[in-house]
Coordinates of C-alpha atoms in Angstrom, one line a residue:
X178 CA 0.0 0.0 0.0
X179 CA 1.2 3.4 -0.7
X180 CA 1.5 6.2 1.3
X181 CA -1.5 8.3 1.4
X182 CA -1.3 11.6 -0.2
X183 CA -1.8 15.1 1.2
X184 CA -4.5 17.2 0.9
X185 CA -4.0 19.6 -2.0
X186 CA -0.9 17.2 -3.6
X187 CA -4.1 15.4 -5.5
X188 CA -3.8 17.6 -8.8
X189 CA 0.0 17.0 -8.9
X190 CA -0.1 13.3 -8.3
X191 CA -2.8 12.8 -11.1
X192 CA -1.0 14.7 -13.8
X193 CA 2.0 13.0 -12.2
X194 CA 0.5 9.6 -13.1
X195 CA -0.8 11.0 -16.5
X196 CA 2.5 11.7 -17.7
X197 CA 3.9 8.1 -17.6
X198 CA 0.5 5.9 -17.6
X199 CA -2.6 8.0 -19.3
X200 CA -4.6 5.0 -19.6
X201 CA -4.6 4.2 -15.8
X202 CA -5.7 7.5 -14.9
X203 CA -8.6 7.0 -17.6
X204 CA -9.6 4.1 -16.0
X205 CA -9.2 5.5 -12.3
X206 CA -12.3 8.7 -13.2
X207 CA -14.7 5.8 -14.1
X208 CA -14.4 5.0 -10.7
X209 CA -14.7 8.3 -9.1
X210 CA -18.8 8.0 -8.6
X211 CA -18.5 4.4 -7.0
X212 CA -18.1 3.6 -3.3
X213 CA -15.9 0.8 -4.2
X214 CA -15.2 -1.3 -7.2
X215 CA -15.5 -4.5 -6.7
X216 CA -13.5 -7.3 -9.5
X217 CA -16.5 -7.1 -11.7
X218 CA -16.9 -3.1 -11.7
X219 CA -13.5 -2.7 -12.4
X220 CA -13.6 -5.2 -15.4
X221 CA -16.7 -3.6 -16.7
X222 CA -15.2 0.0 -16.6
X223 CA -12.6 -1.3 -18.7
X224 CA -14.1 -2.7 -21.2
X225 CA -16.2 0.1 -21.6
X226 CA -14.2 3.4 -20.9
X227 CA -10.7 1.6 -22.5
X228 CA -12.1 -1.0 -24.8
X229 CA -8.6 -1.3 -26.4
X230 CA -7.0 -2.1 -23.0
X231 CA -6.0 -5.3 -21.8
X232 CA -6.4 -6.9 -18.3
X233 CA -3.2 -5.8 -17.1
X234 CA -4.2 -2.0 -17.2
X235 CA -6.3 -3.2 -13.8
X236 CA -3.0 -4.6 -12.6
X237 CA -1.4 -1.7 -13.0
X238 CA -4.3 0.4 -11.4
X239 CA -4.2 -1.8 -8.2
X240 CA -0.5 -1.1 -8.0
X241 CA -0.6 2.9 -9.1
X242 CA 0.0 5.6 -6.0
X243 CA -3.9 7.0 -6.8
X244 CA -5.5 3.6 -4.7
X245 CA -5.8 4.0 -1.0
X246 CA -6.3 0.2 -0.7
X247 CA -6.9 -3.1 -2.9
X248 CA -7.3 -6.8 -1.8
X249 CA -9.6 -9.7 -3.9
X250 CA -12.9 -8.3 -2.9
X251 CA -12.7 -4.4 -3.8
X252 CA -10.2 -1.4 -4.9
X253 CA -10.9 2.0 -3.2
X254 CA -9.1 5.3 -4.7
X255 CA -7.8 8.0 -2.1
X256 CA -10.9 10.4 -1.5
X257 CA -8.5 13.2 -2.6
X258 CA -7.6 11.5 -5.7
X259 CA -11.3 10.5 -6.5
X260 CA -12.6 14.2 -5.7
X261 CA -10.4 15.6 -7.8
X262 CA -11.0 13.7 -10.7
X263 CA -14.8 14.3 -9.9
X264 CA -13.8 18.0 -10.4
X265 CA -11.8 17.5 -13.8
X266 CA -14.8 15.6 -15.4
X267 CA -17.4 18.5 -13.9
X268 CA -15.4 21.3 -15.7
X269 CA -13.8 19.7 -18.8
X270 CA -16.0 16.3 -20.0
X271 CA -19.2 16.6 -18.2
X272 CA -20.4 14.3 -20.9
X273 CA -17.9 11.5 -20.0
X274 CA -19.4 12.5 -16.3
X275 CA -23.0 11.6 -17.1
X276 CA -21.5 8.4 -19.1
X277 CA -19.6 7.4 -15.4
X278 CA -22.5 8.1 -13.1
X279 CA -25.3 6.0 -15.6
X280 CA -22.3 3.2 -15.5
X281 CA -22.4 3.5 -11.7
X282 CA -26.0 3.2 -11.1
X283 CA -26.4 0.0 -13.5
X284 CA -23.1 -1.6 -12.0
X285 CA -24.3 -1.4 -8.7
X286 CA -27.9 -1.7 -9.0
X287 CA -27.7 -5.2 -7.0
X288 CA -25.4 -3.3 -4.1
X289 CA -26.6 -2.6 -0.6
X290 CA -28.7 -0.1 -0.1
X291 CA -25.6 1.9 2.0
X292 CA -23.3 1.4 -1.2
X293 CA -26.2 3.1 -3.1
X294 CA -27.1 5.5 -0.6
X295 CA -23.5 6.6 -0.4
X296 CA -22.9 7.0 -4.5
X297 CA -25.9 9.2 -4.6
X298 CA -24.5 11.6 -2.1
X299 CA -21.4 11.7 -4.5
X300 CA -23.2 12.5 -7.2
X301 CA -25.7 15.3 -6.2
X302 CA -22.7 17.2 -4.3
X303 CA -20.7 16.2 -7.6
X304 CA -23.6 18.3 -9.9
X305 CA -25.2 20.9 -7.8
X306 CA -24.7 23.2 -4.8
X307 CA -23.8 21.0 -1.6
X308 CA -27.1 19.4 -0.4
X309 CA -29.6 20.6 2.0
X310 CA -29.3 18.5 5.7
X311 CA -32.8 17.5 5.1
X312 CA -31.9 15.9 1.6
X313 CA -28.8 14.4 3.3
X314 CA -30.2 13.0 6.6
X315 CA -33.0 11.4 3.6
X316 CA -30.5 9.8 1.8
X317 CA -28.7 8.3 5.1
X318 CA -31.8 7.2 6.9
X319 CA -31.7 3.7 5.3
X320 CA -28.0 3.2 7.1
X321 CA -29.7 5.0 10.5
X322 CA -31.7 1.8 10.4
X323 CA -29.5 -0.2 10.1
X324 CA -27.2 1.0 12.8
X325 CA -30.3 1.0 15.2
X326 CA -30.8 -2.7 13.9
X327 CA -29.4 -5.6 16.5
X328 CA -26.9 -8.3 15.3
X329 CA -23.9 -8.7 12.4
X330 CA -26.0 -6.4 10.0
X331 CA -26.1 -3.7 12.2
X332 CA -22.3 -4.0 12.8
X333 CA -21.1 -4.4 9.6
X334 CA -23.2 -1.4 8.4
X335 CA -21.6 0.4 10.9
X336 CA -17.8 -1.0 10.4
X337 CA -18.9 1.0 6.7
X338 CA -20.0 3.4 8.0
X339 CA -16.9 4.5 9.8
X340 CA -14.5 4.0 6.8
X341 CA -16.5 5.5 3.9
X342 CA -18.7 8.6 5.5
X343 CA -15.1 10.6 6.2
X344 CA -14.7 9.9 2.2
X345 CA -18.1 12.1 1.5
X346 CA -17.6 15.0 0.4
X347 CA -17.2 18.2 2.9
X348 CA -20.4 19.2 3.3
X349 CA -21.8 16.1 3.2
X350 CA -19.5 14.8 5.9
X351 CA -19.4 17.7 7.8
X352 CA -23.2 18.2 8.2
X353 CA -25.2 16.6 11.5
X354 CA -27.1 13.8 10.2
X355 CA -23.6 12.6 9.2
X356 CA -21.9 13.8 12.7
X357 CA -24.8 11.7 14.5
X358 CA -24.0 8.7 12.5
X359 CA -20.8 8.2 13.0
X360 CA -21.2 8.7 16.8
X361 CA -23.9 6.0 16.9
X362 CA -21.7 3.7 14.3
X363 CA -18.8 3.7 16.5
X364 CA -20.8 3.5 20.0
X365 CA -22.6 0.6 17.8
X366 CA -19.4 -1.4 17.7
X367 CA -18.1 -0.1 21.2
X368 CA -15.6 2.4 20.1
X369 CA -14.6 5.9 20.4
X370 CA -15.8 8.4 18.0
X371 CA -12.4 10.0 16.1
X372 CA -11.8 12.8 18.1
X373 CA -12.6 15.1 15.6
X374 CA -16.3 14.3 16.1
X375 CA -16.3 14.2 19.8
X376 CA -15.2 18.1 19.3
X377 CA -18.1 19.3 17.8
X378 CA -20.4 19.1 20.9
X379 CA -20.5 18.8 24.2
X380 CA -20.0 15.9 26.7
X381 CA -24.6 15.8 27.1
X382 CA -25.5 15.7 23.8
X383 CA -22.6 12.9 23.0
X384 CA -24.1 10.8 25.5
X385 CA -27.8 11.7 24.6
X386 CA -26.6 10.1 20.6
X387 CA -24.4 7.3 21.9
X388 CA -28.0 6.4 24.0
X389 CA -30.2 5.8 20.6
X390 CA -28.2 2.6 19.9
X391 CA -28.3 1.1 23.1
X392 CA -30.2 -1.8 24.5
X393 CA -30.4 -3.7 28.0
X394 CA -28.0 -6.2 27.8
X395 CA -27.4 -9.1 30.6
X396 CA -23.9 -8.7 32.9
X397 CA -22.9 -11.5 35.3
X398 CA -21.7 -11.2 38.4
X399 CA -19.9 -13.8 40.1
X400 CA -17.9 -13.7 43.3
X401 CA -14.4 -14.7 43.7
X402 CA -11.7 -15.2 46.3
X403 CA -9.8 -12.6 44.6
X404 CA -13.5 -9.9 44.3
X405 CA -15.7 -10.5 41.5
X406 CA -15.7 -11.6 37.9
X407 CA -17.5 -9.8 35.4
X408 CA -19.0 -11.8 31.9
X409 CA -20.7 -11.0 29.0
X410 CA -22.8 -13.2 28.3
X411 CA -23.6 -14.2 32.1
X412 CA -21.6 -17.4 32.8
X413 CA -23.0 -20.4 34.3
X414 CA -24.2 -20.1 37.4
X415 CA -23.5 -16.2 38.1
X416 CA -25.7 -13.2 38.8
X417 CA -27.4 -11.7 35.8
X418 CA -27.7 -7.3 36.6
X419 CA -29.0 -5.6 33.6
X420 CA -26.9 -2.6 32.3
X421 CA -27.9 -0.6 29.4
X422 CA -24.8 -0.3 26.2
X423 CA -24.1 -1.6 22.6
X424 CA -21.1 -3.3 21.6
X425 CA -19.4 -1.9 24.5
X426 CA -21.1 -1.7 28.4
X427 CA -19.6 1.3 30.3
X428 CA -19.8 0.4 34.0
X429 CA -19.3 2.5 37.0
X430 CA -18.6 0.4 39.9
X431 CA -17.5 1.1 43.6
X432 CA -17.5 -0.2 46.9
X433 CA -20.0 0.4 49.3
X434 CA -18.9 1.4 52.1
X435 CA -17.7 5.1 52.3
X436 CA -15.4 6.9 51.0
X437 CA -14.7 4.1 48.1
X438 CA -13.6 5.3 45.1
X439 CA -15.4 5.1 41.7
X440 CA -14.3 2.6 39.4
X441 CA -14.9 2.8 35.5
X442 CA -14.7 -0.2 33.3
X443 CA -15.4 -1.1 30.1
X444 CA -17.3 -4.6 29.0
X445 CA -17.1 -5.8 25.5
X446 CA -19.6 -8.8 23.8
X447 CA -18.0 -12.0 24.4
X448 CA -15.2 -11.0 27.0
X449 CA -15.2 -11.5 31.1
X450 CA -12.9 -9.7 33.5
X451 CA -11.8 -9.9 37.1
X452 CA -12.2 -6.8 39.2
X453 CA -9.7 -7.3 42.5
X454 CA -11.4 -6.0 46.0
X455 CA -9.0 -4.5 49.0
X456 CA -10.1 -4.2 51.6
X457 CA -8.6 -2.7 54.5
X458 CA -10.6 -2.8 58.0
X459 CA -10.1 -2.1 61.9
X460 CA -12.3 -4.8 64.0
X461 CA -12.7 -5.5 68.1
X462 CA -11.8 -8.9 69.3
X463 CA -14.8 -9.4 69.4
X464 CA -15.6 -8.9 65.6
X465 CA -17.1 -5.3 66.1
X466 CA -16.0 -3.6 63.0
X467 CA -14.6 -0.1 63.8
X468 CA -13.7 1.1 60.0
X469 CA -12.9 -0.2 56.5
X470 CA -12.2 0.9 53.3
X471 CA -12.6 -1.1 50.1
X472 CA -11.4 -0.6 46.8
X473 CA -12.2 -2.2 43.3
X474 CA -10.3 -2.7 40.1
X475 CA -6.8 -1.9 41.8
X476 CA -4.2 -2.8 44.8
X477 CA -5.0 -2.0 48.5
X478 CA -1.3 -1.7 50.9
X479 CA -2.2 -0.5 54.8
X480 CA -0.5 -0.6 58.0
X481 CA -1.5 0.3 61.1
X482 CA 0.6 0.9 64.4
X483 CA -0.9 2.5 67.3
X484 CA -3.6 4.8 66.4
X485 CA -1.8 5.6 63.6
X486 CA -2.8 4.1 59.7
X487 CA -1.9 4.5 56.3
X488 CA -3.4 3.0 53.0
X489 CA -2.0 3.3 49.5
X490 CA -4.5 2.5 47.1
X491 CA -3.2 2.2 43.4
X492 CA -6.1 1.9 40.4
X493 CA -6.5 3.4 37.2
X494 CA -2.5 3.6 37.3
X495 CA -2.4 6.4 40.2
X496 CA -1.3 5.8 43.6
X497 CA -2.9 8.0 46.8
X498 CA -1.2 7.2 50.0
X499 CA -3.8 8.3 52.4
X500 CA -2.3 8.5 56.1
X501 CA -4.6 8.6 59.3
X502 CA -2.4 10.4 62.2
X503 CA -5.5 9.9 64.8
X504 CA -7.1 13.5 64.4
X505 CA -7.3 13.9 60.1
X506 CA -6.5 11.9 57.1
X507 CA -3.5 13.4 54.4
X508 CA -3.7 11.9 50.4
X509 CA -0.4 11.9 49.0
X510 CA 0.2 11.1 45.5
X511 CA 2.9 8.0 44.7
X512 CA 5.0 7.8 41.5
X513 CA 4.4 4.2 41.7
X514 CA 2.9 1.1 43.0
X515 CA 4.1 0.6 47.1
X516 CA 5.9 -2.8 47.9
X517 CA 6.0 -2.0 51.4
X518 CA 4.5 0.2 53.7
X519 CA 5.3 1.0 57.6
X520 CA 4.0 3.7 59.9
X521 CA 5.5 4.9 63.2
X522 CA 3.3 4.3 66.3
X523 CA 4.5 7.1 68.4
X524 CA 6.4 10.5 68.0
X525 CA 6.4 12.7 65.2
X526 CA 3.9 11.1 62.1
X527 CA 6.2 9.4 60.0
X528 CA 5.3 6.8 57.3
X529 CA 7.7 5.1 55.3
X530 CA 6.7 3.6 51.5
X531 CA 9.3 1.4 49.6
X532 CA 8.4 1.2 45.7
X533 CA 10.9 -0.4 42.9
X534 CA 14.0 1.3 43.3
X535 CA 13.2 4.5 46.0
X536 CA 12.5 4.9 49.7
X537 CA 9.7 7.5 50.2
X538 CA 9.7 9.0 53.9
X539 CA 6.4 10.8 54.5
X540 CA 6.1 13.1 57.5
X541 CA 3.7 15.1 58.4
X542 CA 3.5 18.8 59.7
X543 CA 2.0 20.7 62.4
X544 CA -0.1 22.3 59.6
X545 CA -1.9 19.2 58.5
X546 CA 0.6 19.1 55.1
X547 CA 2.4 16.3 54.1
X548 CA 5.8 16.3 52.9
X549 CA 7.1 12.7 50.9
X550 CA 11.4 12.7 50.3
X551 CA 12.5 10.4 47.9
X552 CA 15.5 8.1 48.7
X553 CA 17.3 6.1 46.0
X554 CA 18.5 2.4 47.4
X555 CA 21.1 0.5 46.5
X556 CA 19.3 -3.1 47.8
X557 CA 16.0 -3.3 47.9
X558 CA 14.6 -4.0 51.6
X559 CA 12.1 -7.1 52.4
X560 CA 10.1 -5.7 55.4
X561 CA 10.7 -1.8 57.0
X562 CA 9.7 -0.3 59.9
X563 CA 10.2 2.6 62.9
X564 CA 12.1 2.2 65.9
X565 CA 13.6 3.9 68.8
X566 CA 17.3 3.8 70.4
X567 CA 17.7 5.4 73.7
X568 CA 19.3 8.1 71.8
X569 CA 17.0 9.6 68.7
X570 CA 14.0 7.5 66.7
X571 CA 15.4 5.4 63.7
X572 CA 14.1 3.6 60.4
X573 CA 14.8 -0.4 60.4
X574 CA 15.3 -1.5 56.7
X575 CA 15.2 -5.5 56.5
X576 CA 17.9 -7.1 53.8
X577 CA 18.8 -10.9 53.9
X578 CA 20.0 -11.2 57.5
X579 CA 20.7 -8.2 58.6
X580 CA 18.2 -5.3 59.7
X581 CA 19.7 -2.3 59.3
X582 CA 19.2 0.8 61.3
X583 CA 19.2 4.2 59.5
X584 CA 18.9 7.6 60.1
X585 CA 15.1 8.5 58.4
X586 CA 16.6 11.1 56.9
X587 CA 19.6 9.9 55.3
X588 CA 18.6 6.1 54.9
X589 CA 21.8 5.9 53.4
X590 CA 23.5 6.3 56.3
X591 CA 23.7 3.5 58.4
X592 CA 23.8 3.6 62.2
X593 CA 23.2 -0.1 63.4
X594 CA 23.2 -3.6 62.5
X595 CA 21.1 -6.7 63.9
X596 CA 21.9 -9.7 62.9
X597 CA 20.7 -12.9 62.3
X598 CA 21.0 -16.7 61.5
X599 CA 18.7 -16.9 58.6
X600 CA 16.7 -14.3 56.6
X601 CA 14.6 -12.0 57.8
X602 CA 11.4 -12.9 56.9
X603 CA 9.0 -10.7 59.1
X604 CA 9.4 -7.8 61.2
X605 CA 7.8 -5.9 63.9
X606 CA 9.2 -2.7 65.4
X607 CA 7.5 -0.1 67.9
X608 CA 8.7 3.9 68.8
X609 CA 7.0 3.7 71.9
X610 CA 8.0 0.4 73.0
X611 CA 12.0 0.8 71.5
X612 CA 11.6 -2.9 70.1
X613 CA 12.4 -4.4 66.9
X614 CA 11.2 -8.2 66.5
X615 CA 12.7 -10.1 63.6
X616 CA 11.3 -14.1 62.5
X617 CA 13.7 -15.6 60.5
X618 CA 13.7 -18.3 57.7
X619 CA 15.0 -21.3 60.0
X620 CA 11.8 -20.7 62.6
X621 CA 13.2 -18.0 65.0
X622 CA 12.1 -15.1 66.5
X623 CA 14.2 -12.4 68.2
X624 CA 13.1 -9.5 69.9
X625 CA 15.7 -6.6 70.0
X626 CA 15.2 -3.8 72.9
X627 CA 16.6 -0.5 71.7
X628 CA 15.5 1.9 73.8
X629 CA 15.8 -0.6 76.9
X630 CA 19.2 -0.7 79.7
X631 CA 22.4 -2.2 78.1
X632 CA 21.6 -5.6 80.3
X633 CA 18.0 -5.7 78.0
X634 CA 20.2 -6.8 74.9
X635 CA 18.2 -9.4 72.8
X636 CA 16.0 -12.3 73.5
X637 CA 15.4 -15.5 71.0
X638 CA 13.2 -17.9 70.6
X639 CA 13.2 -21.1 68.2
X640 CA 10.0 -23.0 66.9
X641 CA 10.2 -26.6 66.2
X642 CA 11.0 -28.4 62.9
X643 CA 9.2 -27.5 60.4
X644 CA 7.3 -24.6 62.2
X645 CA 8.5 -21.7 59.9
X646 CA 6.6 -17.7 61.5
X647 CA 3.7 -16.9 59.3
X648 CA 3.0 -13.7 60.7
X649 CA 4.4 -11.9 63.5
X650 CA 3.1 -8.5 65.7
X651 CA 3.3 -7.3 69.2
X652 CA 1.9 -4.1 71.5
X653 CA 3.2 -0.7 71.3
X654 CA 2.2 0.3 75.0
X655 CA 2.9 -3.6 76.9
X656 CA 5.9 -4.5 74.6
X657 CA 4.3 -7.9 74.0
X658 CA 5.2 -9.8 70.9
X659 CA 3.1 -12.3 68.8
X660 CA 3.9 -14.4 66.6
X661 CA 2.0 -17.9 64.5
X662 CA 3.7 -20.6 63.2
X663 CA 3.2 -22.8 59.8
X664 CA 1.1 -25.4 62.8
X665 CA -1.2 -23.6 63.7
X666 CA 0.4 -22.0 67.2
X667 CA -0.2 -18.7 68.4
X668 CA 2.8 -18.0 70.6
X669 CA 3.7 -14.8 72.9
X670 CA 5.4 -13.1 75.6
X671 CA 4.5 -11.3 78.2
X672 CA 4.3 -7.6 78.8
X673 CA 8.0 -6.3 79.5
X674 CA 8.5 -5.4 82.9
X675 CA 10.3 -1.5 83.7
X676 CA 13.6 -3.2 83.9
X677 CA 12.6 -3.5 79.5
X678 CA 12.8 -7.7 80.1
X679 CA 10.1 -10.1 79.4
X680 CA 9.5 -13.6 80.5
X681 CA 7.7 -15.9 78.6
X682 CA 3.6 -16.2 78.5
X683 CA 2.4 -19.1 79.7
X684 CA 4.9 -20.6 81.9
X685 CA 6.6 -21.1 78.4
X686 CA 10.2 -21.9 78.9
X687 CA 13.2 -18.8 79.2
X688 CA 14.2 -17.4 76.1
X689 CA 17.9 -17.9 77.1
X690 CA 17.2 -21.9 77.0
X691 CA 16.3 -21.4 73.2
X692 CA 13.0 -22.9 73.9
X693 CA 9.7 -21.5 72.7
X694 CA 7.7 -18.3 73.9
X695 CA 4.5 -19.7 75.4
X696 CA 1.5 -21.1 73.6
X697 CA -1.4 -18.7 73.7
X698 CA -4.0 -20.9 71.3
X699 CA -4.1 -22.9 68.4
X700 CA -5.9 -21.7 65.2
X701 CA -7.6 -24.4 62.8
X702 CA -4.7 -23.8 60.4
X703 CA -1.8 -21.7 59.6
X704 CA -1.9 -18.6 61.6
X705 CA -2.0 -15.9 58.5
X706 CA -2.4 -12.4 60.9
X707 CA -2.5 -11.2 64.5
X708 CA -3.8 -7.5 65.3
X709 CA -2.9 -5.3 68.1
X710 CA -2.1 -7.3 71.0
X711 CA -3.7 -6.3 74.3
X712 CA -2.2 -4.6 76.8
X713 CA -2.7 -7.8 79.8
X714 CA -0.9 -10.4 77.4

């Protein structure tokens, strides 16, 4: 196919092609009044208009720079190309013009009524000043049935409709029946108008056009452990919700508790989706829900330490960060998706967001403003979190078996080491209780006490073969830690006393023996998350 020529280089390319191959530009205006010229309308041209031609003049046509397209069912010249020769018969043979248009009519007498439809809009604009929008929205109201028809027929007329209408001439295509056609054509087949169109009116009267070609059609609704898939048709066995559309349903979902953000999608015939749900919510021990926040379509991150919170909520390809300080709520925009997300329980608001490659500290001011420093890192962390020495509040970055404590705000400046004998795997730190507790890949869990005497130190406790830490927390204002194993077993300590040591809950045996912190219950299965811990554990 050859590149398509510019508006106004038309004249130029046809005398162009007249210089070195009359005869195919001879053949090319007997096509001018036609739509498309099918294998037979081409052959019949040529006998008729170059009788002394041979077969390979329509070779040489189909290869020529004047044809926009040609395959084995039609040939279609540029629009410029074909208006301009319209222009040279008008003026110079309008003889050979009348000859062209009674070929065109007897040629295509057997065509579809939109192929006929179209020709005669060629023609009269061709002949006469440029027709009324009466006589225009007359000759197109046998394709406005057919777009407002259900079924292949109505999308193939309007498949046609989108490629030949721009071909019209100006004010043919630039007039409103043809406007409104094209919207409901497209919407038809669930696509966007060109823009061109959408910039000729406003956002209401768009809408109130798209709304003439749609229908009720059937959406399913089935529920998920992931949130909900969406299917069109219904699938077997899921909820069937009626939502008005054409070849494309434009939903506007959200969640319904408050403060859920809307969520657009678009459905197509034939096609299911699955919609993820977050959820993020703040429950009693006793199941009485205190607050929650769902979100659909995207990825739900939150934290919570103390009365502090923070949710980063990524959908639609933007990420909020929304942080909860215990008296108001700050959104802060993300450059990306967060991989991990911390907040510090006590002392200044802090909240600390690791993406791909950066480090995001977030603190807030006395103002109510937020303020998010980026931080480049050299080793991405696998767990983070907020701490306390007896000295000055740090941030505890986890990587392989080390968690490293930096200064918040120069992470890159390192100011302590804990170490370990296998991976860190989860972590759990506290500024008001100055502990950092660290599970490990071989079973073990050791508790660090920062801001505790020099004789504190460290305290570790091993789980049996096999019982890796699923999940691991503790209590900012007792200093209890928490932790479930792979079993089943919810272990603990107890509070710390004002010395900053802890014995083990339960009559469980001392952490200096290496045994186990004692067992507070056993869940059905692996323990997969422990809230806040109360303050009598």
């Amino acid at each position: 196919m050859t590149a398509a020529p510019e508006h106004g280089r038309a004249f130029r390319l046809i005398a162009e092609e007249r210089r070195h191959r009359p005869a195919v530009v001879r053949l090319a205006r007997s096509l001018c009044l036609a739509a498309q010229a099918e294998p037979y309308f081409l052959r019949s041209a040529r006998l008729r208009f170059a009788p002394d031609s041979s077969a390979g003049l329509e070779a040489r046509l189909y290869f020529s720079p004047l044809v926009e397209a040609a395959d084995s069912r039609a040939l279609v010249l540029y629009p410029e190309v074909s208006a301009e020769l319209r222009r040279e018969l008008y003026h110079q043979d309008p003889d050979l013009l009348g000859s062209v248009r009674d070929f065109t009519l007897t040629a295509h007498r057997c065509a579809p009524p939109l192929v006929r439809g179209f020709e005669e809009l060629l023609w009269s604009a061709t002949i006469g000043p440029p027709p009324a929008e009466a006589e225009v929205e007359r000759t197109l109201t046998p394709l406005f049935r057919q777009v407002l028809a259900e079924g292949v027929a109505a999308a193939e007329a309007s498949r046609w409709i989108l490629r030949f209408l721009p071909r019209l001439p100006e004010a043919v295509r630039e007039s409103l029946p043809a406007w409104r056609l094209q919207v409901m054509a497209a919407e038809r087949l669930g696509m966007e108008p060109p823009r061109g169109l959408l910039t000729r009116a406003d956002a209401d009267e768009v809408r109130t056009v798209r709304a003439l070609v749609h229908t009720e059609v059937d959406i399913g609704v089935r529920a998920s452990a992931d949130g909900l898939v969406l299917s069109r048709p219904p699938e077997r066995g899921a909820l069937v919700c009626g939502a008005s559309g054409a070849g494309r349903v434009q939903l506007r979902l959200r969640a319904a508790l408050p403060g859920a953000q809307w969520h657009e999608l678009d459905l197509y015939d034939g096609e299911h989706t699955a919609l993820s749900i977050g959820v993020a919510a703040e429950a009693r021990a006793d199941g009485t829900l205190l607050a929650a926040q769902a979100e659909l379509g995207g990825t739900l991150l939150c934290a919570r330490a103390g009365h502090r919170a923070a949710a980063a909520t990524t959908a639609d390809g933007r990420t909020v960060l929304r942080i909860d300080d215990g008296e108001s709520v700050l959104a802060v925009d993300l450059p990306e998706q967060p991989r991990l997300l911390a907040v510090a329980d006590a002392g200044p608001a802090a909240t600390a967001v690791v993406t791909g490659k950066e480090l995001h500290v977030v603190t807030t001011a006395v103002d109510g403003t937020a303020d998010a420093v980026p931080h480049s890192l050299s080793v991405r962390p696998t767990a983070v979190g907020w701490s306390r020495t007896r000295e000055r509040g740090v941030l505890c970055l986890a990587t392989a078996n080390d968690v490293l404590l930096v200064d918040d705000a120069d992470p890159g400046r390192t100011l302590g080491t804990l170490s370990h004998p296998a991976p860190v795997v989860r972590l759990w730190s506290s500024v008001r209780a100055g502990l950092v507790a660290v599970a490990d890949a071989h079973g073990g869990v050791t508790v660090h006490d920062l801001a505790g005497s020099p004789a504190a130190g460290l305290e570790r406790w091993q789980q049996g073969p096999g019982a890796g830490v699923t999940t691991l927390c503790g209590d900012p204002w007792s200093g209890a830690v928490v932790w479930g194993s792979a079993d089943g077993r919810v272990y603990g300590t107890r509070a710390r006393t004002s010395g900053g040591s802890a014995g083990a809950a339960g009559g469980g045996a001392d952490p200096a023996s290496g045994g186990s912190g004692g067992v507070e219950g056993i869940a059905p299965g692996a323990s997969a998350g422990v809230g806040d811990v109360p303050a009598d554990v």
